[in-house]
Tab-separated table of C-alpha atoms and ligand atoms in Angstrom:
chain	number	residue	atom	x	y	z
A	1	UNK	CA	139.550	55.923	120.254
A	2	UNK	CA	138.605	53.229	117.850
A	3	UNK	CA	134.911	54.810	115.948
A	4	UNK	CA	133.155	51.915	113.617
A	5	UNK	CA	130.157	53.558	111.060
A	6	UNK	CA	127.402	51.618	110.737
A	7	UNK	CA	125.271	52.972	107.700
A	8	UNK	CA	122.116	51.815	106.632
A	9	UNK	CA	118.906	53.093	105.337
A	10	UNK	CA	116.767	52.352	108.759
A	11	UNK	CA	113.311	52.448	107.244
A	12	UNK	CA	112.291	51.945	109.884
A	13	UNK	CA	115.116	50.448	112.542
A	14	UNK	CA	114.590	47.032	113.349
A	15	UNK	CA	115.495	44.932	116.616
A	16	UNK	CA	118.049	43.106	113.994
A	17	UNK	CA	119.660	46.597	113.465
A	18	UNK	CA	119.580	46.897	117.536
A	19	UNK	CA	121.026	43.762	117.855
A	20	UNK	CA	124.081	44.332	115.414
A	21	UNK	CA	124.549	48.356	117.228
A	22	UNK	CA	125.121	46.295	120.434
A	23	UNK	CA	127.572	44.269	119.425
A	24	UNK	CA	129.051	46.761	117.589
A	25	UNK	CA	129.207	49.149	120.851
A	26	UNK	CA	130.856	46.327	122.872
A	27	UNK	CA	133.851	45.798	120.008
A	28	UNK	CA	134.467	49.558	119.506
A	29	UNK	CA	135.090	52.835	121.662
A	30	UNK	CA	132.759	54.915	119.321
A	31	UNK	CA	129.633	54.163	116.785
A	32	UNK	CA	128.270	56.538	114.434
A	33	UNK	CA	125.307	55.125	113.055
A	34	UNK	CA	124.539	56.692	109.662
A	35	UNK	CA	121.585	56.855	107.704
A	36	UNK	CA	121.257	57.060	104.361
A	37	UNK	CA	118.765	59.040	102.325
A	38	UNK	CA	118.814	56.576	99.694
A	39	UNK	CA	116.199	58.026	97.721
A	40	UNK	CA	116.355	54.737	95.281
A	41	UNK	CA	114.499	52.510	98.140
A	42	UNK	CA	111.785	55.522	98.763
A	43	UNK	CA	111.256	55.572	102.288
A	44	UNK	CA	108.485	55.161	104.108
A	45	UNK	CA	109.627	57.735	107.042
A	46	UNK	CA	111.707	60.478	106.363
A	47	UNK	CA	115.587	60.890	107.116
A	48	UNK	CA	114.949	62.839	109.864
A	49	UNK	CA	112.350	60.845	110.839
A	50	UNK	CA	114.754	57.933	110.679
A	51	UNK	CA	117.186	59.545	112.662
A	52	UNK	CA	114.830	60.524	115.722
A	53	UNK	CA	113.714	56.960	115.666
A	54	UNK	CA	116.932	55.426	115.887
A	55	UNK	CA	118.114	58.012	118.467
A	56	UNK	CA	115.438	56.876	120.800
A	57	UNK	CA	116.017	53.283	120.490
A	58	UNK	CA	119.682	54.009	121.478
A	59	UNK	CA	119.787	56.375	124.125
A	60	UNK	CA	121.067	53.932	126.741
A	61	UNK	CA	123.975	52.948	124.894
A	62	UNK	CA	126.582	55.673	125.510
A	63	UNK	CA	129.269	55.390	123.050
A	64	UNK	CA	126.611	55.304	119.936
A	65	UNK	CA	125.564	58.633	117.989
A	66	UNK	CA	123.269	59.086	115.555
A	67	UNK	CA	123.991	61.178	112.151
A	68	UNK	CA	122.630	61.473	108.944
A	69	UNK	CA	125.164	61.242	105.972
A	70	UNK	CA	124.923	62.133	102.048
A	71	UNK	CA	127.564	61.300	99.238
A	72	UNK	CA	129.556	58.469	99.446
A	73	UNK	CA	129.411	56.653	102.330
A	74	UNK	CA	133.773	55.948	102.131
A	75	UNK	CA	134.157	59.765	101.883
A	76	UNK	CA	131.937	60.029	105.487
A	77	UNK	CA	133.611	57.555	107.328
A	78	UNK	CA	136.945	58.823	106.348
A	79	UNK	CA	135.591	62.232	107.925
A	80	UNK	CA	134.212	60.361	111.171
A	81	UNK	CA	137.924	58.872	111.416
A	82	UNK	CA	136.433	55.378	111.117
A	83	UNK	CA	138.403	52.308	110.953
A	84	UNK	CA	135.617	50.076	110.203
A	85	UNK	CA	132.555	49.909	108.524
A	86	UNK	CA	129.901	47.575	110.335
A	87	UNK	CA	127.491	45.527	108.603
A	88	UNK	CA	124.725	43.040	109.756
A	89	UNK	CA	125.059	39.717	107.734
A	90	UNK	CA	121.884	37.528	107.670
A	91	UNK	CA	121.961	35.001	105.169
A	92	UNK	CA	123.815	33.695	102.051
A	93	UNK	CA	121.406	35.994	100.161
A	94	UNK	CA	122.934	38.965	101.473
A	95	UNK	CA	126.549	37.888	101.081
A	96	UNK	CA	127.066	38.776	97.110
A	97	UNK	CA	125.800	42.701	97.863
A	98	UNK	CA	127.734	42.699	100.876
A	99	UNK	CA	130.861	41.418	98.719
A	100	UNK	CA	130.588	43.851	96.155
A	101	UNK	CA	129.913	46.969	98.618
A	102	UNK	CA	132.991	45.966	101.028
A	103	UNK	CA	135.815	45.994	98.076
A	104	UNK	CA	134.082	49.275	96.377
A	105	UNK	CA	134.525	51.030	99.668
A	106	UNK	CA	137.628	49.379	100.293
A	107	UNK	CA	138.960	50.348	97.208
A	108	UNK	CA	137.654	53.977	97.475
A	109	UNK	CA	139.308	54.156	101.394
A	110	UNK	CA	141.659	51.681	101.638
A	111	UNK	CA	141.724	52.694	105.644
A	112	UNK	CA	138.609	51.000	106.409
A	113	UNK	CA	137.658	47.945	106.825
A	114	UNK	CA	134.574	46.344	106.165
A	115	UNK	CA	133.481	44.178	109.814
A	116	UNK	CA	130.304	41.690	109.071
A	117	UNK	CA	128.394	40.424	112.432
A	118	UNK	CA	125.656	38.359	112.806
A	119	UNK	CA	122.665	39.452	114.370
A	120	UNK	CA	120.839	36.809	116.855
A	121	UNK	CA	118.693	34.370	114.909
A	122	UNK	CA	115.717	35.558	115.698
A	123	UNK	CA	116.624	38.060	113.459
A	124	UNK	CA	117.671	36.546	110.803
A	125	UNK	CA	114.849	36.654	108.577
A	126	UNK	CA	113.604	39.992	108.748
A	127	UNK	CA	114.108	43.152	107.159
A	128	UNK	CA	112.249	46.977	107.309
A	129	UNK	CA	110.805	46.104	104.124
A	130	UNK	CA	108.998	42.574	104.779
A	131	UNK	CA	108.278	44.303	108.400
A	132	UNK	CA	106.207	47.334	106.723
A	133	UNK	CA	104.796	44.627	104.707
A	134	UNK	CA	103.395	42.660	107.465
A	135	UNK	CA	102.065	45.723	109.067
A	136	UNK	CA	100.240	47.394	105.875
A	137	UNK	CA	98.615	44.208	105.624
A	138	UNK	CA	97.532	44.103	109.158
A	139	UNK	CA	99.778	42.114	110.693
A	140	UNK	CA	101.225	42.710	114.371
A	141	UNK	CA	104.979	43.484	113.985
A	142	UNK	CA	105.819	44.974	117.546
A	143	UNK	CA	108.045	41.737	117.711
A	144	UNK	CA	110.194	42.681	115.333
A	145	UNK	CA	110.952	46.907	115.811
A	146	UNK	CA	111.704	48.845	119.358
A	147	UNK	CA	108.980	50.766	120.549
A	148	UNK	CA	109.323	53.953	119.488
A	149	UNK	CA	109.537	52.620	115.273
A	150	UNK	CA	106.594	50.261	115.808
A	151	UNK	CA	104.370	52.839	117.261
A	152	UNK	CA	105.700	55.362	114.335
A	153	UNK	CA	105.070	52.872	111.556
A	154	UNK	CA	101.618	52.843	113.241
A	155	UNK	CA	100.610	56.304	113.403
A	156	UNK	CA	101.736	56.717	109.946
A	157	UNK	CA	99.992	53.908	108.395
A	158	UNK	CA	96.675	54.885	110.114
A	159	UNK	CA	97.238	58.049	108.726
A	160	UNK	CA	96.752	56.330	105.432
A	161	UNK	CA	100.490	57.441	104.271
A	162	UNK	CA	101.348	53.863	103.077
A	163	UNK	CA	101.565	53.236	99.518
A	164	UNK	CA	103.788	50.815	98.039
A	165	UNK	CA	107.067	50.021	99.505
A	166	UNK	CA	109.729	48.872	97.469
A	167	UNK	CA	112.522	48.964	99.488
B	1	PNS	O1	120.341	49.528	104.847
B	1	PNS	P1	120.836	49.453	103.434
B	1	PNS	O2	119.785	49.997	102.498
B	1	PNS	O3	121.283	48.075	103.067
B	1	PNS	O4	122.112	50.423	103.348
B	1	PNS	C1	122.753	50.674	102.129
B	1	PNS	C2	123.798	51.808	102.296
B	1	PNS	C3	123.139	53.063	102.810
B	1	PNS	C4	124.862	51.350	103.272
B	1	PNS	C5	124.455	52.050	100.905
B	1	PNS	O5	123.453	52.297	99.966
B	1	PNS	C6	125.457	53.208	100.931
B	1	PNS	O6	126.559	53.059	101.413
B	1	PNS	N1	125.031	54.374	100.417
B	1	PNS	C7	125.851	55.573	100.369
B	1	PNS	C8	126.342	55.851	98.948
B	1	PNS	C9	127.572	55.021	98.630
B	1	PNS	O7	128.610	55.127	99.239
B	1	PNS	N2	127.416	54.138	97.602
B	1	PNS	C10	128.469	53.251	97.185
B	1	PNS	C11	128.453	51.997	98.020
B	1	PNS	S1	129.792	50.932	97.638
């Protein structure tokens, strides 16, 4: 049984997040997707919130779970018994924070790997931050999240809970 962790913040999940949790599902027996509460990025939704969302995006892929995670993210996986640590890789721009993140953890759990994949083009350019963006400003973005996120980003911007979002 071969588990791969794929953390992120998921503020709100994207289809480029989709995209890299199916690929990831096809190369391993078991993915925990993790989510962060990175309170430095101030979500939009909260980390439950997060959660539910993704959980409802994946239910038809059976080897993926959904947790939430605090503390260091190479202390987690080493309790998941992960062998790898999966991250979506977009663009040069992403590549030096990628770097930097993949020998920290590396050097913190020398048992896991760090596993880059590219999501599908169409996704290379977007983000949950430029997405919320879009759709404070009253743009459509039901392109760009699964159905349950973009109707949750919705609600909660009608609800006037926007604000600024800086991550
Ligand atoms: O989706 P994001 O915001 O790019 O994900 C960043 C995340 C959650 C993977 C990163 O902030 C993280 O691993 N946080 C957990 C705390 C930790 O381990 N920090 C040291 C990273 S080397």
């Amino acid at each position: 049984m071969r588990t791969a962790i794929y953390p992120g913040t998921f503020d709100p999940v994207t289809k480029g997040h989709v995209d890299i949790i199916q690929r990831a599902a096809s190369l391993f027996d078991r993915i925990v997707v993790a989510v962060a509460e990175n309170e430095n990025k101030r979500p939009l939704f909260s980390r439950e919130e997060r959660k539910r969302l993704l959980e409802e995006t994946v239910l038809d892929l059976k080897n993926v779970e959904v947790r939430v995670f605090e503390g260091l993210l190479a202390n987690y996986a080493g309790k998941m018994k992960a062998v790898a640590v999966i991250r979506g890789l977009r663009a040069v721009s992403d590549f030096e924070y990628e770097f930097q993140m993949a020998l920290m953890n590396r050097k913190l759990n020398p048992d896991m790997e760090t596993v880059f994949l590219m999501p599908s083009e169409e996704y290379t350019y977007i983000n949950s931050s430029i997405v919320k963006e879009v759709a404070r400003l009253g743009g459509e973005v039901r392109c760009f999240l699964p159905a349950a996120a973009a109707t949750a980003l919705m609600e909660k911007l009608n609800r006037g809970e926007s604000g600024v979002y800086p991550g």
